[in-house]
Structures are given as structure tokens and as C-alpha cells.
C-alpha positions as a Markdown table, in Angstrom:
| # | Residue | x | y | z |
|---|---|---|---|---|
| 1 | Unk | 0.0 | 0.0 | 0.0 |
| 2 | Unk | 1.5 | 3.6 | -1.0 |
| 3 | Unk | 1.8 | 6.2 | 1.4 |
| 4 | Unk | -0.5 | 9.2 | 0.0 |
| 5 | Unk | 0.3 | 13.0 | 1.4 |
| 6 | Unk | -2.9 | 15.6 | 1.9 |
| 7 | Unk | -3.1 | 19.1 | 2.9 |
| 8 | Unk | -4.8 | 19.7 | 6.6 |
| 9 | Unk | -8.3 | 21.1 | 5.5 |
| 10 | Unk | -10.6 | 22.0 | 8.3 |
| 11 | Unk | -12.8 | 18.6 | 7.4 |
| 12 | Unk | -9.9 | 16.6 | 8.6 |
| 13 | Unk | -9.6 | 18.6 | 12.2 |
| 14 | Unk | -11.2 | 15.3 | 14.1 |
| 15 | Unk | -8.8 | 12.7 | 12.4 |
| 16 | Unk | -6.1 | 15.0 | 13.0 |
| 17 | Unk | -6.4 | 15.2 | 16.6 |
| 18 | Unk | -7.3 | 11.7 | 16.7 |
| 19 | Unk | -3.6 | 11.1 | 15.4 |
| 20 | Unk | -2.5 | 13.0 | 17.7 |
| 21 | Unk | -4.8 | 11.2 | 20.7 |
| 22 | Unk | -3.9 | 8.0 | 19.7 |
| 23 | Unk | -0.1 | 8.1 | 18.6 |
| 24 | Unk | 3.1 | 8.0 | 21.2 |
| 25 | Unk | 5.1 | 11.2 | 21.0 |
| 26 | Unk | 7.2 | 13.3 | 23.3 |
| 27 | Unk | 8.3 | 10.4 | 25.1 |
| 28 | Unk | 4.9 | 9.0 | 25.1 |
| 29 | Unk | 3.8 | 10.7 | 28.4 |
| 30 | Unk | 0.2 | 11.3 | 27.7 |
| 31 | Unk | 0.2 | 14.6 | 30.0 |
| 32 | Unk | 3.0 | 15.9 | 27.0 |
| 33 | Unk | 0.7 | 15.4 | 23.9 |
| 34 | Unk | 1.7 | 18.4 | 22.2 |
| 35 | Unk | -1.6 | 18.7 | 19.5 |
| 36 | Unk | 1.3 | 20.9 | 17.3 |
| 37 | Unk | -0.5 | 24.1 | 17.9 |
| 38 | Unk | 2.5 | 26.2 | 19.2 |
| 39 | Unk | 3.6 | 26.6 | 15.3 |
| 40 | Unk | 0.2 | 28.5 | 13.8 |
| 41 | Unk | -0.6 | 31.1 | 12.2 |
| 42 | Unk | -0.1 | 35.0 | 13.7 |
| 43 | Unk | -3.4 | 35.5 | 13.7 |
| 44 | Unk | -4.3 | 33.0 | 16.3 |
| 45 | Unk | -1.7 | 34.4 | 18.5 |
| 46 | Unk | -3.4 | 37.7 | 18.3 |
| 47 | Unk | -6.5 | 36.0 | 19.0 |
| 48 | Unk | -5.3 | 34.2 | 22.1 |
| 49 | Unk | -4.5 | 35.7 | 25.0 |
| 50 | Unk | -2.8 | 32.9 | 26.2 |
| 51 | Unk | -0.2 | 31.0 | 24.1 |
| 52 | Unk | 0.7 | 28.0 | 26.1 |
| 53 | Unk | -1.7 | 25.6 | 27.1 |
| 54 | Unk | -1.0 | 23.3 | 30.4 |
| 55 | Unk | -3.0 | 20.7 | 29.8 |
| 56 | Unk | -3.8 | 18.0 | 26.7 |
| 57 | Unk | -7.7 | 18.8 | 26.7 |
| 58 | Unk | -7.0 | 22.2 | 26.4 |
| 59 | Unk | -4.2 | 21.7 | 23.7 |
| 60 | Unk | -7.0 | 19.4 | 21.6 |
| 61 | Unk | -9.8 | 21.7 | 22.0 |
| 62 | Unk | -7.0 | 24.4 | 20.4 |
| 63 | Unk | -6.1 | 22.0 | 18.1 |
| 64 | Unk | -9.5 | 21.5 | 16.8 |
| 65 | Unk | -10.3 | 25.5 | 17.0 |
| 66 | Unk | -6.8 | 26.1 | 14.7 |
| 67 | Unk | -7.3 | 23.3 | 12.3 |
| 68 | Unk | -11.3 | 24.8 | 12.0 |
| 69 | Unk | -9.7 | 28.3 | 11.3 |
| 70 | Unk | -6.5 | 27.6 | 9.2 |
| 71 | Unk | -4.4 | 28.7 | 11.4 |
| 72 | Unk | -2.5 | 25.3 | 12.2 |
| 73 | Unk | -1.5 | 24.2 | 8.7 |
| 74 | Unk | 0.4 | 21.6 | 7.2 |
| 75 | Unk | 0.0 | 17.8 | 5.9 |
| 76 | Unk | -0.9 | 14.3 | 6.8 |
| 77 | Unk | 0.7 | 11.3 | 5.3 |
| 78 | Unk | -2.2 | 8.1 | 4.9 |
| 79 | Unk | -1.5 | 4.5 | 4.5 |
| 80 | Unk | -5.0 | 3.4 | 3.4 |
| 81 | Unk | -7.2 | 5.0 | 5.8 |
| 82 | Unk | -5.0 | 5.7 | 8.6 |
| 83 | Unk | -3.3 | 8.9 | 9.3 |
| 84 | Unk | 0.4 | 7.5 | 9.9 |
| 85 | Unk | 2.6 | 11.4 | 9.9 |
| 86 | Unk | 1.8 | 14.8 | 10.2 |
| 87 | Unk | 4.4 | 17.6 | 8.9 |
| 88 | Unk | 3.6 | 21.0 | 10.5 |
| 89 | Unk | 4.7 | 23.3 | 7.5 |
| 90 | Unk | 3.5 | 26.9 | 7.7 |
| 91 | Unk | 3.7 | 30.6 | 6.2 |
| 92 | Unk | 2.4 | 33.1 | 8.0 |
| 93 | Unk | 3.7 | 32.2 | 11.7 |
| 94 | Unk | 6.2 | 34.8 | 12.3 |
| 95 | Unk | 5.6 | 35.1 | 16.0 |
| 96 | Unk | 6.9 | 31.4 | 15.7 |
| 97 | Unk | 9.8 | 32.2 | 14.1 |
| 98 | Unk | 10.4 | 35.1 | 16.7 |
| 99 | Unk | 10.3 | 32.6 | 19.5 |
| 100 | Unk | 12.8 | 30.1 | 17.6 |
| 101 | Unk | 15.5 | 32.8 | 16.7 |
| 102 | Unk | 16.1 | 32.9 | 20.4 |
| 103 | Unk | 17.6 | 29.3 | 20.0 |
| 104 | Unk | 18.0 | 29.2 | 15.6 |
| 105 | Unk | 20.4 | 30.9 | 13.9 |
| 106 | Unk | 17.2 | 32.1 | 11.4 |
| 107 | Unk | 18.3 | 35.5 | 9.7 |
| 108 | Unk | 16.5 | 38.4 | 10.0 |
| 109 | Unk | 13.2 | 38.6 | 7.2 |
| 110 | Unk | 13.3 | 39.9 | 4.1 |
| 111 | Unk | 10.3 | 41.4 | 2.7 |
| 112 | Unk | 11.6 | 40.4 | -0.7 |
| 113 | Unk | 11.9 | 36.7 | 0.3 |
| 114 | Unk | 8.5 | 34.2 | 0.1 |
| 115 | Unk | 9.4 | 31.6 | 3.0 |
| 116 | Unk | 7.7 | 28.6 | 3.5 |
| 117 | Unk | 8.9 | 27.0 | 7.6 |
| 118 | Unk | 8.7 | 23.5 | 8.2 |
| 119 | Unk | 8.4 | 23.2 | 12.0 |
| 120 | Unk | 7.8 | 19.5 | 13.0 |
| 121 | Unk | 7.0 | 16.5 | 12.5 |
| 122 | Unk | 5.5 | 13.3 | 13.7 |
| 123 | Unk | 5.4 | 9.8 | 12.2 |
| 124 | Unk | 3.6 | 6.7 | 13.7 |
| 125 | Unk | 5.9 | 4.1 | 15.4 |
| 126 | Unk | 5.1 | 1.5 | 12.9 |
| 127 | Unk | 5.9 | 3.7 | 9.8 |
| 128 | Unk | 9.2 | 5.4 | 11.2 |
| 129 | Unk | 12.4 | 4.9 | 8.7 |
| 130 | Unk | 10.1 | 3.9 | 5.6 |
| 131 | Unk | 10.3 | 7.2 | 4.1 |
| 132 | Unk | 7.2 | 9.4 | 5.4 |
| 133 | Unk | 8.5 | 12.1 | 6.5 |
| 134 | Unk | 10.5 | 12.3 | 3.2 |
| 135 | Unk | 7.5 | 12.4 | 1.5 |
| 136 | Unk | 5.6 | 14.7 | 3.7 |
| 137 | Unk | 8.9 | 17.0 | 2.6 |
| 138 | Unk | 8.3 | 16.2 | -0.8 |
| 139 | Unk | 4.6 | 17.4 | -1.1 |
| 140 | Unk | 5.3 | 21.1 | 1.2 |
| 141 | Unk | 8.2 | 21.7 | -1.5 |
| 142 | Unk | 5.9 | 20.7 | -4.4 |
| 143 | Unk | 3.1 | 22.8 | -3.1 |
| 144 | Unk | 5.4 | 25.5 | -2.0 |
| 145 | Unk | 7.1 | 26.1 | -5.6 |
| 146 | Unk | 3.5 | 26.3 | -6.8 |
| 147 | Unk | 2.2 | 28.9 | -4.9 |
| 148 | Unk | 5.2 | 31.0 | -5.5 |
| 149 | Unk | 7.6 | 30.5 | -2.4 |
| 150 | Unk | 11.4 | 31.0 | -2.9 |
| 151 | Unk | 12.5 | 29.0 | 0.0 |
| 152 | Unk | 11.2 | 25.9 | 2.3 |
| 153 | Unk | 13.2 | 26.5 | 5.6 |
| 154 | Unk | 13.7 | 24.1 | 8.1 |
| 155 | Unk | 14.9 | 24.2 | 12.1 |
| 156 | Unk | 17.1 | 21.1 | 13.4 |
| 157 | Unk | 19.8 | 19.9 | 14.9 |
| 158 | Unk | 23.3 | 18.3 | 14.2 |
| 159 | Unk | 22.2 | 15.3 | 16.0 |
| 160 | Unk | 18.9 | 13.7 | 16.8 |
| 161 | Unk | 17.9 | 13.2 | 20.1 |
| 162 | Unk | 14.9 | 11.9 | 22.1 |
| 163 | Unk | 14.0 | 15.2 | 22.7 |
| 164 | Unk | 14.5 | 17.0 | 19.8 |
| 165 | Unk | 13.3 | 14.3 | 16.8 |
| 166 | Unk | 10.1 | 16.3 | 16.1 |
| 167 | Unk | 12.1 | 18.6 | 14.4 |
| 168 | Unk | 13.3 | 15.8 | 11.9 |
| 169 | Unk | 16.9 | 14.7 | 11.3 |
| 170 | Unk | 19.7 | 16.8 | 9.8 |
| 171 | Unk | 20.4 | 14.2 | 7.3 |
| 172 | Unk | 16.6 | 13.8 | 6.0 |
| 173 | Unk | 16.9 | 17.5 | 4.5 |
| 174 | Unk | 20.3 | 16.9 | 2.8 |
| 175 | Unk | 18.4 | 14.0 | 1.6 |
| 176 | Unk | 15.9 | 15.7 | 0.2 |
| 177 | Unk | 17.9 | 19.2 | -1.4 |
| 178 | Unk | 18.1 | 21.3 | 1.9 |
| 179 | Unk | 21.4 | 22.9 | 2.8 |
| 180 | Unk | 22.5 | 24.7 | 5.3 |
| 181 | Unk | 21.4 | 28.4 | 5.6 |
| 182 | Unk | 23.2 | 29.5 | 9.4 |
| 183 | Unk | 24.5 | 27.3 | 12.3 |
| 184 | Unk | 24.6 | 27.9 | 16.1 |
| 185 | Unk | 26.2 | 25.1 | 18.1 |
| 186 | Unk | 24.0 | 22.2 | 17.5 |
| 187 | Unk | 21.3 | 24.0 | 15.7 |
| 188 | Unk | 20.8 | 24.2 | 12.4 |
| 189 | Unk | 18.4 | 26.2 | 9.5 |
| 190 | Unk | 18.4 | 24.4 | 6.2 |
| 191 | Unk | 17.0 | 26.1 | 3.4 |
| 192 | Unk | 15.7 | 24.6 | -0.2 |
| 193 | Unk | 15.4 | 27.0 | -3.0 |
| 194 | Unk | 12.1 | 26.8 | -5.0 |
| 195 | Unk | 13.2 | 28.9 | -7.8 |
């Protein structure tokens, strides 16, 4: 069975936070389910007073709100009918971007410069090293250079840890035509031109 790729509409908000209920991440302590829905949109963050949210009901009622108003975005990889990844990959989330350059090397925006930001992802157990997230990749850069984006930019690390795999592996975007924009220690933006 293939591996197909789809954009996060709001008609798939209920399957996506039933991925998120019912698949191990961050160390598969149920109290950390993250939901994804620190990188969204700005204009949830102007909407919200509050941007952190302590607990996983709150962080899936969020989820549910953001996927309903576009403002978490990004794709899902299915094997048949079941959600197996998710790729957060998003545009308009500068306040994101703010909050990573305190840790990123990202440069500075350029108002001449379209940027597309893959933040995260997360791949079932079962489906881990048979090439999802490469294709989750695949799809934001294909969608990317069609909308008109110059660059897909990435945030990771020189090595992969238990704590920091969400942001995928270093070697996945040399794999796949990153390279690397600015390093800081271990951290690293990776940048694939569109154009």
C-alpha cells in the first residue's frame, strides 16, 4: 500500500487530533501530547491571550479550533485510511519564528523573500524509517514552488535526540535538497530554494 500525502483542510480537524490522541510522541507521556499548535498562524496568537496551554484537553480543544480556522497548517501522510505522519509546515507564523530565533540561527526577514517553515514532525511508530516524512517533505516543497515561495526553511539539529526528533533529522533534508542556511552550536536552519 502507498503512502499518500494531503493538505490539513478544516474537514480533517477530528482525524487529526485523533492522530495526535492516539499516537506516542514526546516520550509518550500522555500529560505531553503536544496537538502541534505552538507553530500556527499570527493570527491565532493575536487572537489568544494565552499561548501555552497546560494541559492535553485544552491543547486538543486548540487544536481542533486552529485546524477549524486555518491557522495550524500543514499535511498528513495516509496508509489506506489511517493517518500515519503529520508535517507542520506553515507561512504566515512569524511570532513562531520570533520565539525560535532565540535558539535558531534564522536570519533576519526579508520582505523580498517568500518563505515557506517546516516546524515539525511526527510519524507513527510502525511507519518510522520507511520514508514518510520524506514524502511529507516532498509534497510542502511541491506545493510551495506552486504557490510561488522561494524558499522551504527548516529548524534542526546536528544530532537527533529523544527530545528534539520532532524537528526531523539533519540528514533527511540533505536527503531531500536542503542545505544549510546559518549554524549555532548544534542548531541548524536548512533552506531549499524553490526557484
Amino acid at each position: 500500500m502507498q503512502i499518500q500525502i494531503c493538505r490539513l483542510t478544516p474537514e480533517l480537524a477530528e482525524e487529526y487530533v485523533r492522530f495526535f490522541d492516539e499516537t506516542p510522541h514526546n516520550q509518550g507521556a500522555d500529560e505531553n501530547k503536544c496537538y502541534c499548535i505552538t507553530w500556527r498562524s499570527d493570527d491565532s496568537y493575536a487572537k489568544d491571550n494565552n499561548s501555552w496551554f497546560s494541559s492535553p484537553k485544552e491543547r486538543r480543544t486548540k487544536a481542533l479550533q486552529y485546524v477549524g480556522d486555518g491557522s495550524l497548517q500543514g499535511y498528513l501522510a495516509y496508509w489506506g485510511d489511517e493517518i500515519v505522519g503529520w508535517c507542520n509546515a506553515n507561512a504566515n507564523c512569524e511570532s513562531c519564528i520570533h520565539y525560535l530565533r532565540t535558539y535558531w540561527p534564522i536570519p533576519e526577514p526579508s520582505n523580498k523573500l517568500k518563505i515557506k517553515s517546516i516546524f515539525c514532525f511526527m510519524v507513527a511508530p510502525k511507519m518510522q524509517r520507511k520514508g514518510v516524512a520524506t514524502k511529507l517533505i516532498e509534497r510542502v516543497c511541491q506545493d510551495a514552488a506552486q504557490e510561488g515561495f522561494d524558499f522551504v526553511e527548516a529548524y534542526t539539529c546536528k544530532q537527533t535526540t529523544a527530545t528534539n526528533d520532532y524537528n526531523g533529522p539533519f540528514s533527511l533534508y540533505q536527503k531531500c535538497g536542503f542545505t544549510v542556511q546559518a549554524e549555532k552550536e548544534d542548531k541548524i536552519v536548512v533552506r531549499k530554494a524553490l526557484k
